[in-house]
Amino acid sequence: MNCKIIGLVFFGSILFLGLSQKLCAQESSEIRYVAIGDSYSIGTGVSQEEAWPILLTDNLRTDGHNILLVANPSRNGWTTLDAQQWEIPDYRKSAPTFATLKLGVNDWLQNSTVERFRANFADLLEDMLSEL
Protein backbone atom coordinates (compact mmCIF):
# COMPACT_ATOMS: atom_id res chain seq x y z
CA MET A 1 0.00 0.00 0.00
CA ASN A 2 1.34 3.44 -0.73
CA CYS A 3 1.36 5.95 2.07
CA LYS A 4 0.34 9.25 0.61
CA ILE A 5 -2.27 10.73 2.89
CA ILE A 6 -2.32 13.90 4.45
CA GLY A 7 -0.43 16.00 6.93
CA LEU A 8 -2.35 19.15 7.51
CA VAL A 9 -3.90 20.10 4.19
CA PHE A 10 -6.54 22.64 3.33
CA PHE A 11 -8.40 21.40 0.28
CA GLY A 12 -11.18 23.61 -0.99
CA SER A 13 -13.21 24.31 2.10
CA ILE A 14 -12.45 21.03 3.83
CA LEU A 15 -9.67 20.79 6.37
CA PHE A 16 -8.04 17.37 6.59
CA LEU A 17 -6.25 16.70 9.84
CA GLY A 18 -3.89 13.88 10.48
CA LEU A 19 -0.34 13.00 11.20
CA SER A 20 1.12 11.58 8.03
CA GLN A 21 3.92 9.78 9.86
CA LYS A 22 1.41 8.26 12.26
CA LEU A 23 -0.82 7.19 9.38
CA CYS A 24 2.10 5.74 7.45
CA ALA A 25 3.21 3.80 10.50
CA GLN A 26 -0.32 2.42 10.76
CA GLU A 27 -0.63 1.21 7.17
CA SER A 28 -1.71 -2.21 8.35
CA SER A 29 -3.63 -0.81 11.32
CA GLU A 30 -7.00 0.81 11.15
CA ILE A 31 -7.17 4.55 10.57
CA ARG A 32 -9.85 6.00 12.84
CA TYR A 33 -11.66 8.82 11.02
CA VAL A 34 -13.94 11.41 12.60
CA ALA A 35 -15.82 14.05 10.58
CA ILE A 36 -16.58 17.33 12.36
CA GLY A 37 -19.00 19.70 10.69
CA ASP A 38 -22.51 20.81 9.91
CA SER A 39 -25.19 19.82 7.40
CA TYR A 40 -22.61 19.32 4.64
CA SER A 41 -20.82 16.69 6.71
CA ILE A 42 -23.94 14.74 7.58
CA GLY A 43 -25.16 14.89 4.00
CA THR A 44 -28.38 16.83 4.36
CA GLY A 45 -30.34 16.44 1.15
CA VAL A 46 -28.58 13.28 -0.02
CA SER A 47 -28.69 9.64 1.02
CA GLN A 48 -26.36 8.56 3.80
CA GLU A 49 -24.21 6.71 1.25
CA GLU A 50 -23.77 9.98 -0.67
CA ALA A 51 -22.55 12.05 2.28
CA TRP A 52 -19.02 13.16 1.51
CA PRO A 53 -17.39 11.59 4.63
CA ILE A 54 -18.75 8.20 3.50
CA LEU A 55 -17.55 8.81 -0.06
CA LEU A 56 -14.11 9.87 1.24
CA THR A 57 -13.87 6.75 3.41
CA ASP A 58 -14.93 4.51 0.53
CA ASN A 59 -12.43 6.12 -1.84
CA LEU A 60 -9.56 5.81 0.63
CA ARG A 61 -10.45 2.14 1.19
CA THR A 62 -10.47 1.62 -2.59
CA ASP A 63 -7.00 3.19 -2.63
CA GLY A 64 -5.83 0.55 -0.15
CA HIS A 65 -6.12 2.39 3.18
CA ASN A 66 -7.59 0.61 6.17
CA ILE A 67 -9.92 3.41 7.28
CA LEU A 68 -13.12 3.41 9.30
CA LEU A 69 -15.46 6.36 9.88
CA VAL A 70 -15.86 5.93 13.63
CA ALA A 71 -17.90 9.10 14.30
CA ASN A 72 -19.71 11.88 12.51
CA PRO A 73 -21.32 14.04 15.23
CA SER A 74 -22.10 16.82 12.72
CA ARG A 75 -25.47 18.58 12.90
CA ASN A 76 -27.56 20.91 10.76
CA GLY A 77 -27.13 24.58 11.59
CA TRP A 78 -24.15 24.20 13.87
CA THR A 79 -21.52 26.88 14.13
CA THR A 80 -17.87 26.62 15.11
CA LEU A 81 -18.88 27.28 18.73
CA ASP A 82 -21.57 24.56 18.61
CA ALA A 83 -19.04 22.10 17.20
CA GLN A 84 -16.55 22.94 19.90
CA GLN A 85 -19.14 22.49 22.65
CA TRP A 86 -21.04 19.46 21.30
CA GLU A 87 -18.88 17.61 18.75
CA ILE A 88 -15.45 17.72 20.41
CA PRO A 89 -16.51 15.45 23.33
CA ASP A 90 -17.55 12.73 20.81
CA TYR A 91 -14.38 13.42 18.84
CA ARG A 92 -12.21 12.82 21.90
CA LYS A 93 -14.07 9.63 22.87
CA SER A 94 -13.53 8.27 19.35
CA ALA A 95 -9.71 8.43 19.58
CA PRO A 96 -9.23 9.58 15.96
CA THR A 97 -6.05 9.24 13.93
CA PHE A 98 -7.56 11.19 11.03
CA ALA A 99 -10.22 13.90 10.93
CA THR A 100 -11.93 16.40 8.68
CA LEU A 101 -13.37 19.76 9.61
CA LYS A 102 -15.95 21.38 7.35
CA LEU A 103 -18.10 24.12 8.77
CA GLY A 104 -18.42 27.87 9.02
CA VAL A 105 -21.32 28.84 6.79
CA ASN A 106 -23.68 28.84 9.78
CA ASP A 107 -21.43 31.31 11.62
CA TRP A 108 -21.98 33.65 8.69
CA LEU A 109 -25.73 32.91 8.43
CA GLN A 110 -26.12 33.56 12.16
CA ASN A 111 -24.29 36.91 11.86
CA SER A 112 -21.15 35.98 13.75
CA THR A 113 -18.37 38.52 13.39
CA VAL A 114 -15.26 37.60 11.44
CA GLU A 115 -13.21 37.98 14.61
CA ARG A 116 -15.51 35.66 16.58
CA PHE A 117 -15.45 33.08 13.76
CA ARG A 118 -11.64 33.18 13.55
CA ALA A 119 -11.26 32.76 17.31
CA ASN A 120 -13.79 29.91 17.49
CA PHE A 121 -12.31 28.18 14.44
CA ALA A 122 -8.78 28.45 15.85
CA ASP A 123 -9.93 27.04 19.21
CA LEU A 124 -11.77 24.20 17.48
CA LEU A 125 -8.78 23.38 15.32
CA GLU A 126 -6.45 23.43 18.33
CA ASP A 127 -8.76 21.07 20.22
CA MET A 128 -8.85 18.69 17.28
CA LEU A 129 -5.10 18.71 16.70
CA SER A 130 -4.39 18.08 20.37
CA GLU A 131 -6.08 14.68 20.03
CA LEU A 132 -4.18 13.47 16.97
XYZ file of C-alpha atoms in Angstrom:
132
model
C 0.000 0.000 0.000
C 1.343 3.437 -0.726
C 1.360 5.955 2.073
C 0.335 9.253 0.614
C -2.270 10.730 2.889
C -2.323 13.903 4.454
C -0.435 16.005 6.931
C -2.351 19.152 7.512
C -3.898 20.103 4.190
C -6.540 22.643 3.331
C -8.403 21.395 0.279
C -11.183 23.611 -0.992
C -13.210 24.314 2.101
C -12.451 21.028 3.832
C -9.674 20.788 6.366
C -8.035 17.368 6.591
C -6.255 16.701 9.845
C -3.888 13.884 10.482
C -0.340 13.001 11.198
C 1.117 11.580 8.031
C 3.922 9.777 9.864
C 1.413 8.258 12.255
C -0.825 7.192 9.376
C 2.101 5.742 7.454
C 3.210 3.799 10.497
C -0.321 2.421 10.762
C -0.625 1.206 7.172
C -1.710 -2.215 8.347
C -3.629 -0.809 11.316
C -7.001 0.806 11.145
C -7.168 4.555 10.572
C -9.851 6.001 12.838
C -11.661 8.816 11.017
C -13.940 11.412 12.602
C -15.821 14.050 10.584
C -16.578 17.327 12.362
C -18.996 19.700 10.694
C -22.512 20.814 9.908
C -25.187 19.823 7.396
C -22.608 19.324 4.641
C -20.815 16.693 6.712
C -23.940 14.736 7.581
C -25.164 14.888 4.002
C -28.378 16.832 4.364
C -30.335 16.438 1.147
C -28.582 13.279 -0.018
C -28.687 9.637 1.018
C -26.360 8.561 3.801
C -24.208 6.710 1.254
C -23.771 9.980 -0.674
C -22.547 12.049 2.283
C -19.019 13.156 1.506
C -17.387 11.587 4.632
C -18.753 8.205 3.502
C -17.548 8.810 -0.059
C -14.112 9.866 1.237
C -13.868 6.754 3.405
C -14.935 4.510 0.527
C -12.431 6.118 -1.845
C -9.561 5.813 0.626
C -10.446 2.142 1.185
C -10.467 1.621 -2.591
C -6.995 3.194 -2.629
C -5.826 0.552 -0.153
C -6.123 2.391 3.175
C -7.592 0.607 6.174
C -9.915 3.415 7.282
C -13.123 3.411 9.300
C -15.455 6.356 9.876
C -15.864 5.935 13.630
C -17.901 9.096 14.301
C -19.708 11.882 12.514
C -21.321 14.042 15.226
C -22.100 16.822 12.717
C -25.475 18.579 12.899
C -27.555 20.907 10.755
C -27.127 24.582 11.594
C -24.146 24.198 13.865
C -21.519 26.883 14.131
C -17.874 26.622 15.113
C -18.883 27.275 18.730
C -21.568 24.561 18.611
C -19.043 22.101 17.196
C -16.545 22.944 19.899
C -19.144 22.486 22.645
C -21.037 19.461 21.300
C -18.880 17.611 18.753
C -15.452 17.720 20.406
C -16.512 15.452 23.326
C -17.550 12.734 20.810
C -14.377 13.418 18.840
C -12.209 12.823 21.903
C -14.068 9.631 22.871
C -13.530 8.275 19.350
C -9.710 8.433 19.582
C -9.232 9.578 15.957
C -6.052 9.240 13.935
C -7.557 11.188 11.030
C -10.215 13.901 10.932
C -11.926 16.399 8.683
C -13.367 19.763 9.611
C -15.955 21.378 7.351
C -18.103 24.123 8.769
C -18.416 27.869 9.023
C -21.316 28.838 6.794
C -23.679 28.844 9.783
C -21.432 31.307 11.615
C -21.979 33.649 8.690
C -25.728 32.905 8.434
C -26.120 33.561 12.161
C -24.291 36.906 11.857
C -21.147 35.981 13.750
C -18.373 38.517 13.387
C -15.263 37.595 11.443
C -13.213 37.976 14.613
C -15.515 35.657 16.585
C -15.448 33.077 13.758
C -11.641 33.177 13.550
C -11.262 32.762 17.312
C -13.795 29.914 17.493
C -12.310 28.182 14.440
C -8.778 28.454 15.854
C -9.925 27.035 19.212
C -11.771 24.197 17.484
C -8.779 23.377 15.317
C -6.448 23.435 18.333
C -8.758 21.066 20.223
C -8.849 18.685 17.276
C -5.102 18.713 16.701
C -4.392 18.076 20.367
C -6.084 14.684 20.032
C -4.179 13.474 16.974
